[in-house]
Structures are given as C-alpha cells and as structure tokens.
Amino acid sequence: MTSCDITKIIHRDPKSVQDYPNYAVNKLASSTDAFIFFRSFVPCFYCYLKSNQTWNSPVFDALRSFVGWCAGDAHPKNFGVLPLYLTSGEKKLVFAMNDPDDGDLGLPIYDILRLLTGIHFVDTNSSPKTLRKWLQQALCAYLAGLASGDFPSDQNAITDFLSDCGVSNSIINDMVCSKNSKCFHCDEKYGETKNGELVPVCTSGKTEINIQITPEEMDALDRFVENDCYLKGYKIKYYLAYMKTTGGSGYLRQYRICLHDKDLDSSDPFRHVILDIKPECNSSVHYEQMGHNVKQILARVNTNLRKERGGELCRFNRAVAIPALGCGAFLIRARWDGQEGIDTDKIPDNPGLLCAEAKILGITHRNAMINVNDVDAYQSVVETMQSELILLAGEMAAAIEHGYQCCCLTDSAPCSCCDEALRLRVHTARSPQES
C-alpha cells in the first residue's frame, strides 16, 4: 500500500486551520489507540483507500459504478437512538447515524467498508474467527437493509428492530425511551441546576476543556438566536466555550448554550434547551477539495441529516450559518436525555449492535441511491463480493494501525506517513499530558 501523507491530509481545510491552528497536532497527541486515530482523522481513511492496490484493482470496478449518498463516517460508535423535534412540531424517535459531518454524494460502498474497518478495533482481543463472524454478520445485515425496510421511527419500531438484529433486552431497555417520557428533557450530563436555573457544563476535564468565551462570541450567538426563525421566542441565558479532546471535532472551539423561552409553561420540556454549537468543515469523503464555502457546507450537512434520519429537519438539530463566528458554518445539536449512542464496550457481548448499524446503512443507501433502479443491482454485486470486502477491510485496518503508530507513537521508527517535524510537535504536545 502506498503511504498517505498525513501531514497534508490533516490540514485539508485552510479555513479550519486558520481558525484552529494547533487542533490537528493536539488530536494526534490525544490519540491513545488506533480506533481514536481512525475516528479523529476521517480523511486519512479515504486517502488510504485511494492508494490501496486491492481497491484499485478491476475486481472493484462494479462497486465503484454505483453512486448515492453516503454518511462518510460510519463507524461502530457513530450510531444511536435520537429524539427528533421536527420543524413541523412533530416529536419522534429514530435509530440512525448520529454524526452528519462527513456525509456527501459519493459511493455507498464507502460506508459499509468504513464500518467493517471499524469493527476490527471494537475488541482487539477477539479471535480471527470471531472477528470474521462479526464482519460476515454485518454484511448480511447490510444486505437485508438494502433489500427492504424502513427507518424505525418510534419506540416500538426501534425495540423490534434492535431485537430482530439480536440485541439483548437489557441493552434495548437502556437505549430506547418513549417520546412521551422525559426523552426531550435536558441531559444533566451537559447541564446542571444552580439556584433554580439550568447552567451548561463541560462533561469532564478529560474529554472536554472549558475555555474562556469572549464578548464578541456571545454577541454573535445572541444575534444568531434572535434571527433564527426556528428559535423564535428563545433567549440565551448562559454561555460556555469548550474544546473536545478526541474525535473528528477534537480541539475545535465549540459552544454550549442554555436557551430559555419564558413564555412556555414550567413543565414544558422545551422551556430550557441545552444546545451545542460545533464548527463545520469540508466533507471527508472528498478530502482533496479545498476551500470553505459556507452555503455549500450547510446544504450538504442538512441534506445528510435528512438522508440519515429519514425525514424532515429538526428544530434544534441542523446546520446553520453564524457569519460573525469563527468559520461561519456550524452544526447545532440539542442535548436531550433520550439521545443514547452505542457503547462499543458492550458490542463483544452484543454483536447484534453491529448488525443493527449495518442494516441502518443498508436502509439509508436503498433510500438514497441516485438511480433507484440501481439498488437491486448494487445489492447483487455486494452479495457476490463479501469475501473481497472483508479482505479489503482488513487491509484498511492494518493501514490505520500503521498510521497511528507512525504519527502518534513518537518513539516508533520513522516512516513516510509523517515528517519528523510533525512527530516532534506531537511529542511536545503530549509531554505535558504524560508528566
């Protein structure tokens, strides 16, 4: 496999680098295993794939001919149960992808290949036989989703969907709530009550860093809320600026605010809303495209939200423009009790979770193929190429592991992934964490 120049890939977006000059180095320094590296640097996956000899062989020509919408960052931790409060006023639940940042028009096969690659990192102690069984089951579930099915969009449908995929009742009960319960109440992990008022908080000193918010940032946020038609009636009561330390948005300057609508009844769950505001960069699927067009980013991310969640946009979960703030393009996301992601530590005992994720991808791709007449043909090709996809996923996992060791383990031997200057910067950034 030809090496991927990570030094260039991690700085693919000039606007984000301009606003957050050290974020990539800090993410490398915070990557403590290959899975975190895999999640934090999504473009590297596509770079490795582009240079992979197996992928570029004629064997995969047929799969490269099918175009549709792909999520872009389909990995085992990026799925979950989501409560949606639609702009129409309808409340619903879905089991779906929960990270819309990287989605774009592309090859649907990217998604299942990225999921299969990520499965290698779920439990590194699993035997090769167990790993292959998980990969095969995920592919079978993906094909089932391509064949038929709708997005599960209420408590009973999600429960049945997860149960049919082989998820245990205890996991289902932990993940799925009723939309008529406290599903839409503020998640206390992201906010706490002080003197009768809800105040946003950082979740942990290890995963989030509290940083000083400026008056200019508060003013920009105030004007955004005041002018956004879907947030009419809300005012910001409290502001918080912070940075995550891992993931694709690690070390980007983000915001957490508490919205308050004084005209709503005190028992109304929407009287207070904890809202996260995250900067949006270019799609990782097309990592070679440069520039930062805010309108294009917003259109892409909002399209992705619709594709992934099978319906309308949400009032509190969508891409928005905040012209006077940072990069201008942002994703807003409500922090509600009913939002439950996949706990990857539980997958070894519940591999049905992987089947549920793969089946959702199949349903998504069936509904988002550019030419609807291609779906059956695409399904047929995937079915005949399962062994090749499993082999390719193994090669991709090995490439990710190599990239992690090269760029994050600064005492490893030099290689062509990262230059020595970057390795030294990573070592310097990591030193305070290790002391």
Short mmCIF file of C-alpha atoms in Angstrom, two decimals:
data_model
loop_
_atom_site.label_atom_id
_atom_site.label_comp_id
_atom_site.label_asym_id
_atom_site.label_seq_id
_atom_site.Cartn_x
_atom_site.Cartn_y
_atom_site.Cartn_z
CA MET A 1 0.00 0.00 0.00
CA THR A 2 1.25 3.46 -0.90
CA SER A 3 1.62 5.66 2.16
CA CYS A 4 -0.78 8.51 2.84
CA ASP A 5 0.78 11.89 3.60
CA ILE A 6 -0.97 12.58 6.89
CA THR A 7 0.90 15.86 7.27
CA LYS A 8 -1.08 17.26 4.34
CA ILE A 9 -4.34 15.41 4.95
CA ILE A 10 -4.87 16.73 8.48
CA HIS A 11 -4.64 20.28 7.14
CA ARG A 12 -7.10 19.78 4.29
CA ASP A 13 -9.29 22.75 5.15
CA PRO A 14 -7.49 26.13 5.13
CA LYS A 15 -10.31 27.90 6.95
CA SER A 16 -10.37 25.49 9.87
CA VAL A 17 -6.57 25.56 10.12
CA GLN A 18 -6.66 29.34 10.14
CA ASP A 19 -9.17 29.38 12.98
CA TYR A 20 -7.74 26.43 14.93
CA PRO A 21 -4.01 26.26 14.08
CA ASN A 22 -3.00 23.50 16.55
CA TYR A 23 -6.06 21.28 16.54
CA ALA A 24 -4.61 18.53 14.36
CA VAL A 25 -1.39 18.20 16.34
CA ASN A 26 -3.33 18.11 19.61
CA LYS A 27 -5.63 15.41 18.22
CA LEU A 28 -2.63 13.33 17.22
CA ALA A 29 -1.18 13.78 20.71
CA SER A 30 -4.51 12.72 22.27
CA SER A 31 -4.86 9.58 20.13
CA THR A 32 -4.19 6.74 22.57
CA ASP A 33 -5.18 3.89 20.26
CA ALA A 34 -5.81 3.20 16.59
CA PHE A 35 -9.60 3.48 16.97
CA ILE A 36 -9.35 7.04 18.27
CA PHE A 37 -6.97 7.87 15.42
CA PHE A 38 -9.45 6.27 12.99
CA ARG A 39 -12.28 8.41 14.37
CA SER A 40 -10.28 11.63 14.67
CA PHE A 41 -8.83 11.72 11.16
CA VAL A 42 -11.59 10.56 8.84
CA PRO A 43 -9.90 11.89 5.66
CA CYS A 44 -6.97 9.53 6.27
CA PHE A 45 -9.30 6.57 5.73
CA TYR A 46 -10.23 7.84 2.27
CA CYS A 47 -6.63 8.66 1.45
CA TYR A 48 -5.52 5.14 2.40
CA LEU A 49 -8.39 3.70 0.37
CA LYS A 50 -7.48 5.75 -2.68
CA SER A 51 -3.91 4.40 -2.59
CA ASN A 52 -4.90 0.79 -1.80
CA GLN A 53 -3.92 -1.63 -4.56
CA THR A 54 -6.76 -4.05 -3.81
CA TRP A 55 -9.37 -1.29 -4.02
CA ASN A 56 -7.86 -0.02 -7.30
CA SER A 57 -7.91 -3.45 -8.91
CA PRO A 58 -10.52 -4.24 -11.60
CA VAL A 59 -12.27 -6.52 -9.09
CA PHE A 60 -13.94 -3.47 -7.52
CA ASP A 61 -14.88 -1.70 -10.78
CA ALA A 62 -18.51 -2.76 -10.44
CA LEU A 63 -18.89 -1.37 -6.90
CA ARG A 64 -17.33 1.95 -7.95
CA SER A 65 -20.07 2.43 -10.54
CA PHE A 66 -22.91 2.90 -8.01
CA VAL A 67 -23.39 6.46 -6.74
CA GLY A 68 -25.59 7.70 -3.93
CA TRP A 69 -25.48 9.46 -0.62
CA CYS A 70 -23.02 8.15 1.92
CA ALA A 71 -22.70 9.06 5.60
CA GLY A 72 -18.92 9.33 5.34
CA ASP A 73 -18.02 8.45 8.92
CA ALA A 74 -19.84 5.19 9.55
CA HIS A 75 -18.02 3.53 12.44
CA PRO A 76 -19.33 1.44 15.35
CA LYS A 77 -19.61 4.36 17.79
CA ASN A 78 -21.45 6.70 15.42
CA PHE A 79 -24.96 5.24 15.74
CA GLY A 80 -27.67 5.53 18.33
CA VAL A 81 -31.23 6.40 19.33
CA LEU A 82 -32.10 10.02 18.65
CA PRO A 83 -35.12 12.04 19.78
CA LEU A 84 -36.13 14.43 17.00
CA TYR A 85 -38.28 17.52 17.42
CA LEU A 86 -39.12 18.35 13.81
CA THR A 87 -39.66 21.83 12.42
CA SER A 88 -43.27 20.73 11.84
CA GLY A 89 -43.68 20.34 15.61
CA GLU A 90 -43.80 16.54 15.48
CA LYS A 91 -41.81 14.55 18.05
CA LYS A 92 -40.30 11.23 17.02
CA LEU A 93 -37.52 8.78 17.80
CA VAL A 94 -35.16 7.15 15.30
CA PHE A 95 -32.32 4.67 15.37
CA ALA A 96 -29.80 6.14 12.95
CA MET A 97 -26.36 7.56 12.34
CA ASN A 98 -25.72 10.31 14.87
CA ASP A 99 -22.88 12.24 13.22
CA PRO A 100 -23.74 14.10 9.99
CA ASP A 101 -20.46 15.99 9.49
CA ASP A 102 -18.82 13.95 6.76
CA GLY A 103 -21.73 12.85 4.59
CA ASP A 104 -21.75 13.69 0.91
CA LEU A 105 -22.61 12.43 -2.53
CA GLY A 106 -20.29 9.53 -3.22
CA LEU A 107 -20.06 5.75 -3.28
CA PRO A 108 -22.37 3.97 -0.82
CA ILE A 109 -19.82 1.17 -0.53
CA TYR A 110 -17.59 3.62 1.38
CA ASP A 111 -19.90 3.43 4.38
CA ILE A 112 -20.07 -0.31 4.82
CA LEU A 113 -16.34 -0.57 4.18
CA ARG A 114 -15.63 2.02 6.88
CA LEU A 115 -17.95 0.20 9.30
CA LEU A 116 -16.23 -3.12 8.57
CA THR A 117 -12.84 -1.48 9.11
CA GLY A 118 -14.00 -0.02 12.43
CA ILE A 119 -15.21 -3.42 13.62
CA HIS A 120 -11.55 -4.51 13.72
CA PHE A 121 -10.99 -2.03 16.57
CA VAL A 122 -14.04 -2.89 18.67
CA ASP A 123 -12.32 -5.70 20.54
CA THR A 124 -8.68 -6.21 19.63
CA ASN A 125 -8.59 -9.37 21.77
CA SER A 126 -11.17 -11.21 19.68
CA SER A 127 -10.02 -14.27 17.77
CA PRO A 128 -9.76 -14.08 13.96
CA LYS A 129 -12.69 -16.49 13.79
CA THR A 130 -14.89 -14.24 15.97
CA LEU A 131 -13.87 -11.15 14.03
CA ARG A 132 -14.73 -12.73 10.71
CA LYS A 133 -18.08 -13.86 12.10
CA TRP A 134 -18.90 -10.27 13.12
CA LEU A 135 -17.85 -8.96 9.70
CA GLN A 136 -19.94 -11.58 7.91
CA GLN A 137 -22.99 -10.91 10.09
CA ALA A 138 -22.68 -7.16 9.49
CA LEU A 139 -22.56 -7.67 5.74
CA CYS A 140 -25.63 -9.93 5.86
CA ALA A 141 -27.48 -7.28 7.86
CA TYR A 142 -26.41 -4.61 5.37
CA LEU A 143 -27.79 -6.68 2.51
CA ALA A 144 -31.05 -7.14 4.43
CA GLY A 145 -31.34 -3.37 4.80
CA LEU A 146 -30.69 -2.91 1.09
CA ALA A 147 -33.38 -5.47 0.28
CA SER A 148 -36.18 -3.80 2.21
CA GLY A 149 -37.04 -1.92 5.32
CA ASP A 150 -37.93 1.49 6.68
CA PHE A 151 -36.25 3.62 9.30
CA PRO A 152 -37.56 2.54 12.73
CA SER A 153 -39.12 5.76 13.98
CA ASP A 154 -40.92 5.14 17.25
CA GLN A 155 -40.30 3.29 20.49
CA ASN A 156 -41.95 0.02 19.45
CA ALA A 157 -40.40 0.00 15.98
CA ILE A 158 -36.89 0.64 17.34
CA THR A 159 -37.34 -2.02 20.01
CA ASP A 160 -38.47 -4.55 17.42
CA PHE A 161 -35.70 -3.53 15.03
CA LEU A 162 -32.94 -3.96 17.61
CA SER A 163 -34.45 -7.20 18.90
CA ASP A 164 -34.62 -8.64 15.37
CA CYS A 165 -30.93 -7.74 14.95
CA GLY A 166 -30.07 -9.81 18.03
CA VAL A 167 -29.57 -7.05 20.62
CA SER A 168 -30.35 -8.12 24.18
CA ASN A 169 -33.38 -6.74 26.01
CA SER A 170 -31.19 -5.15 28.69
CA ILE A 171 -29.33 -3.07 26.09
CA ILE A 172 -32.57 -2.16 24.35
CA ASN A 173 -34.13 -1.01 27.63
CA ASP A 174 -31.09 1.16 28.34
CA MET A 175 -31.19 2.77 24.89
CA VAL A 176 -34.83 3.22 23.99
CA CYS A 177 -37.30 5.51 25.72
CA SER A 178 -40.77 6.81 24.99
CA LYS A 179 -41.07 10.19 23.29
CA ASN A 180 -43.79 10.96 25.84
CA SER A 181 -41.46 10.38 28.78
CA LYS A 182 -38.56 12.66 29.77
CA CYS A 183 -36.90 11.86 26.47
CA PHE A 184 -36.76 15.55 25.49
CA HIS A 185 -35.62 16.89 28.87
CA CYS A 186 -32.13 18.37 29.12
CA ASP A 187 -29.45 15.77 29.71
CA GLU A 188 -27.96 16.51 33.13
CA LYS A 189 -24.58 15.42 31.82
CA TYR A 190 -24.46 18.69 29.87
CA GLY A 191 -26.25 20.99 32.29
CA GLU A 192 -26.92 21.35 35.99
CA THR A 193 -29.38 23.33 38.07
CA LYS A 194 -27.96 26.13 40.20
CA ASN A 195 -30.28 28.37 42.22
CA GLY A 196 -33.21 27.17 40.18
CA GLU A 197 -31.53 27.90 36.85
CA LEU A 198 -30.15 25.46 34.30
CA VAL A 199 -26.48 26.12 33.56
CA PRO A 200 -24.49 24.36 30.79
CA VAL A 201 -21.39 22.49 31.99
CA CYS A 202 -18.44 20.59 30.49
CA THR A 203 -18.89 16.84 30.73
CA SER A 204 -15.41 16.03 32.00
CA GLY A 205 -11.96 17.51 32.40
CA LYS A 206 -10.64 14.52 30.43
CA THR A 207 -12.92 14.75 27.40
CA GLU A 208 -13.81 18.45 27.34
CA ILE A 209 -11.79 21.55 28.19
CA ASN A 210 -13.56 24.67 29.43
CA ILE A 211 -12.22 27.81 27.70
CA GLN A 212 -12.97 31.50 28.05
CA ILE A 213 -15.78 32.80 25.86
CA THR A 214 -15.37 36.34 24.52
CA PRO A 215 -17.94 39.16 24.48
CA GLU A 216 -17.77 39.13 20.67
CA GLU A 217 -18.67 35.43 20.58
CA MET A 218 -21.59 35.96 22.96
CA ASP A 219 -22.83 38.82 20.80
CA ALA A 220 -22.61 36.66 17.65
CA LEU A 221 -24.53 33.84 19.34
CA ASP A 222 -27.19 36.25 20.61
CA ARG A 223 -27.76 37.64 17.13
CA PHE A 224 -27.95 34.16 15.64
CA VAL A 225 -30.64 33.02 18.10
CA GLU A 226 -32.56 36.28 17.69
CA ASN A 227 -32.64 35.99 13.89
CA ASP A 228 -33.20 32.24 13.50
CA CYS A 229 -36.86 31.61 12.70
CA TYR A 230 -36.91 28.14 14.31
CA LEU A 231 -35.57 29.54 17.60
CA LYS A 232 -38.13 32.32 17.81
CA GLY A 233 -39.08 33.04 21.41
CA TYR A 234 -35.76 31.82 22.84
CA LYS A 235 -33.06 33.85 24.54
CA ILE A 236 -29.64 32.67 25.65
CA LYS A 237 -29.35 32.62 29.44
CA TYR A 238 -25.88 31.10 29.79
CA TYR A 239 -22.86 30.57 27.54
CA LEU A 240 -19.96 28.13 27.61
CA ALA A 241 -16.98 27.75 25.27
CA TYR A 242 -15.11 24.46 25.27
CA MET A 243 -12.98 22.04 23.26
CA LYS A 244 -13.29 18.28 22.99
CA THR A 245 -10.06 16.34 23.22
CA THR A 246 -10.90 13.46 20.85
CA GLY A 247 -12.94 12.72 17.75
CA GLY A 248 -13.25 14.50 14.43
CA SER A 249 -14.11 17.80 16.13
CA GLY A 250 -11.39 17.46 18.77
CA TYR A 251 -9.67 20.74 19.68
CA LEU A 252 -12.08 22.85 17.64
CA ARG A 253 -13.57 25.79 19.52
CA GLN A 254 -17.17 24.89 20.31
CA TYR A 255 -20.03 26.42 22.30
CA ARG A 256 -22.70 25.16 24.67
CA ILE A 257 -25.59 27.47 25.48
CA CYS A 258 -28.77 27.33 27.51
CA LEU A 259 -31.83 28.55 25.60
CA HIS A 260 -34.83 29.75 27.58
CA ASP A 261 -38.37 30.54 26.45
CA LYS A 262 -40.08 32.28 29.36
CA ASP A 263 -43.49 32.03 27.69
CA LEU A 264 -43.56 28.25 27.84
CA ASP A 265 -45.04 26.50 30.85
CA SER A 266 -42.52 25.47 33.51
CA SER A 267 -43.40 21.81 32.88
CA ASP A 268 -42.74 22.07 29.14
CA PRO A 269 -39.52 20.16 28.28
CA PHE A 270 -38.69 22.77 25.66
CA ARG A 271 -38.76 25.67 28.12
CA HIS A 272 -34.98 25.11 28.56
CA VAL A 273 -32.77 23.61 25.86
CA ILE A 274 -29.07 22.84 26.13
CA LEU A 275 -27.64 23.43 22.67
CA ASP A 276 -24.17 22.51 21.39
CA ILE A 277 -22.73 24.54 18.52
CA LYS A 278 -19.91 22.89 16.57
CA PRO A 279 -17.93 24.31 13.62
CA GLU A 280 -18.42 22.57 10.28
CA CYS A 281 -15.60 21.79 7.87
CA ASN A 282 -15.47 20.18 4.46
CA SER A 283 -16.61 16.63 3.82
CA SER A 284 -14.01 13.95 4.47
CA VAL A 285 -15.36 11.86 1.60
CA HIS A 286 -13.89 14.39 -0.83
CA TYR A 287 -10.91 15.34 1.32
CA GLU A 288 -8.93 16.68 -1.65
CA GLN A 289 -11.40 19.51 -2.29
CA MET A 290 -10.11 22.74 -0.81
CA GLY A 291 -11.89 25.90 0.31
CA HIS A 292 -14.65 26.66 2.77
CA ASN A 293 -17.95 27.63 1.14
CA VAL A 294 -20.43 28.13 3.98
CA LYS A 295 -23.57 27.79 1.85
CA GLN A 296 -22.33 24.55 0.32
CA ILE A 297 -21.42 23.12 3.74
CA LEU A 298 -24.84 23.95 5.19
CA ALA A 299 -26.66 22.42 2.21
CA ARG A 300 -24.53 19.27 2.37
CA VAL A 301 -24.92 18.73 6.13
CA ASN A 302 -28.67 19.41 6.16
CA THR A 303 -29.12 17.05 3.22
CA ASN A 304 -27.15 14.46 5.14
CA LEU A 305 -29.35 14.91 8.21
CA ARG A 306 -32.42 14.24 6.09
CA LYS A 307 -30.89 11.23 4.36
CA GLU A 308 -29.58 9.63 7.56
CA ARG A 309 -32.71 10.17 9.63
CA GLY A 310 -35.37 9.53 7.04
CA GLY A 311 -37.35 12.75 7.19
CA GLU A 312 -37.52 16.45 7.86
CA LEU A 313 -35.04 18.72 9.53
CA CYS A 314 -35.19 19.21 13.27
CA ARG A 315 -35.78 22.48 15.02
CA PHE A 316 -32.74 22.07 17.28
CA ASN A 317 -30.56 19.74 15.19
CA ARG A 318 -29.35 21.21 11.89
CA ALA A 319 -26.58 23.11 10.14
CA VAL A 320 -26.74 26.91 10.44
CA ALA A 321 -24.76 29.97 9.43
CA ILE A 322 -23.36 32.24 12.12
CA PRO A 323 -21.47 34.78 9.99
CA ALA A 324 -19.70 36.65 12.79
CA LEU A 325 -18.42 33.50 14.49
CA GLY A 326 -15.33 31.51 13.52
CA CYS A 327 -15.66 29.60 10.27
CA GLY A 328 -19.29 30.71 9.75
CA ALA A 329 -20.77 27.22 9.26
CA PHE A 330 -21.95 25.36 12.37
CA LEU A 331 -23.95 22.33 13.44
CA ILE A 332 -26.39 22.82 16.31
CA ARG A 333 -27.46 19.86 18.42
CA ALA A 334 -29.80 19.64 21.40
CA ARG A 335 -28.58 17.61 24.38
CA TRP A 336 -31.55 15.52 25.49
CA ASP A 337 -31.92 12.59 27.87
CA GLY A 338 -33.31 10.39 25.10
CA GLN A 339 -30.18 10.51 22.98
CA GLU A 340 -28.30 7.24 23.51
CA GLY A 341 -25.25 6.27 21.48
CA ILE A 342 -23.68 2.84 21.06
CA ASP A 343 -21.37 1.79 23.88
CA THR A 344 -18.66 -0.07 21.96
CA ASP A 345 -17.53 -1.80 25.16
CA LYS A 346 -20.81 -3.73 25.09
CA ILE A 347 -20.51 -4.89 21.49
CA PRO A 348 -18.46 -8.05 22.22
CA ASP A 349 -21.36 -9.36 24.31
CA ASN A 350 -23.94 -7.87 21.95
CA PRO A 351 -22.64 -8.16 18.36
CA GLY A 352 -26.24 -7.65 17.26
CA LEU A 353 -25.48 -3.93 17.69
CA LEU A 354 -23.16 -4.18 14.70
CA CYS A 355 -25.92 -5.84 12.71
CA ALA A 356 -28.30 -3.01 13.62
CA GLU A 357 -25.78 -0.42 12.46
CA ALA A 358 -25.10 -2.23 9.19
CA LYS A 359 -28.81 -2.72 8.47
CA ILE A 360 -29.45 1.00 9.01
CA LEU A 361 -26.74 1.77 6.46
CA GLY A 362 -28.45 -0.58 4.02
CA ILE A 363 -31.80 1.14 4.55
CA THR A 364 -30.14 4.55 4.14
CA HIS A 365 -28.45 3.55 0.90
CA ARG A 366 -31.60 1.97 -0.50
CA ASN A 367 -33.42 5.28 0.01
CA ALA A 368 -30.54 7.46 -1.19
CA MET A 369 -29.26 5.76 -4.35
CA ILE A 370 -29.13 8.28 -7.19
CA ASN A 371 -30.71 5.88 -9.65
CA VAL A 372 -33.36 3.90 -7.77
CA ASN A 373 -33.14 1.19 -10.42
CA ASP A 374 -29.53 0.57 -9.34
CA VAL A 375 -30.41 -0.67 -5.84
CA ASP A 376 -31.10 -4.29 -6.74
CA ALA A 377 -28.03 -4.45 -8.98
CA TYR A 378 -25.86 -2.91 -6.27
CA GLN A 379 -27.20 -5.37 -3.72
CA SER A 380 -26.37 -8.25 -6.03
CA VAL A 381 -22.78 -7.07 -6.54
CA VAL A 382 -22.22 -6.59 -2.80
CA GLU A 383 -23.59 -10.07 -2.14
CA THR A 384 -21.11 -11.64 -4.56
CA MET A 385 -18.15 -9.66 -3.20
CA GLN A 386 -18.45 -10.21 0.54
CA SER A 387 -15.11 -12.04 0.83
CA GLU A 388 -13.32 -9.29 -1.10
CA LEU A 389 -14.84 -6.58 1.12
CA ILE A 390 -13.80 -8.42 4.28
CA LEU A 391 -10.26 -8.75 2.92
CA LEU A 392 -10.12 -5.05 1.98
CA ALA A 393 -11.43 -4.00 5.40
CA GLY A 394 -8.60 -5.96 6.99
CA GLU A 395 -6.06 -4.15 4.83
CA MET A 396 -7.60 -0.79 5.73
CA ALA A 397 -7.50 -1.61 9.45
CA ALA A 398 -3.81 -2.51 9.12
CA ALA A 399 -3.15 0.80 7.35
CA ILE A 400 -4.93 2.74 10.10
CA GLU A 401 -2.93 0.90 12.77
CA HIS A 402 0.30 1.72 10.93
CA GLY A 403 -0.67 5.39 10.60
CA TYR A 404 -1.46 5.57 14.30
CA GLN A 405 1.87 4.07 15.29
CA CYS A 406 3.75 6.29 12.87
CA CYS A 407 2.21 9.62 13.88
CA CYS A 408 1.14 9.12 17.48
CA LEU A 409 3.78 6.83 18.97
CA THR A 410 6.72 9.19 18.72
CA ASP A 411 9.24 6.55 19.80
CA SER A 412 8.41 4.34 16.82
CA ALA A 413 10.66 4.16 13.80
CA PRO A 414 10.36 6.96 11.21
CA CYS A 415 8.18 6.24 8.19
CA SER A 416 6.74 8.08 5.23
CA CYS A 417 3.38 8.92 6.86
CA CYS A 418 4.54 11.87 8.95
CA ASP A 419 7.63 14.05 8.72
CA GLU A 420 9.93 14.37 11.72
CA ALA A 421 8.85 17.96 12.37
CA LEU A 422 5.26 16.83 12.92
CA ARG A 423 6.37 13.91 15.09
CA LEU A 424 8.37 16.32 17.26
CA ARG A 425 5.35 18.64 17.62
CA VAL A 426 3.21 15.68 18.65
CA HIS A 427 5.80 14.63 21.22
CA THR A 428 5.96 18.18 22.60
CA ALA A 429 2.16 18.44 22.80
CA ARG A 430 1.94 15.08 24.52
CA SER A 431 4.68 15.70 27.09
CA PRO A 432 2.53 17.79 29.50
CA GLN A 433 -0.13 15.03 29.46
CA GLU A 434 2.45 12.41 30.40
CA SER A 435 4.19 14.39 33.14
#
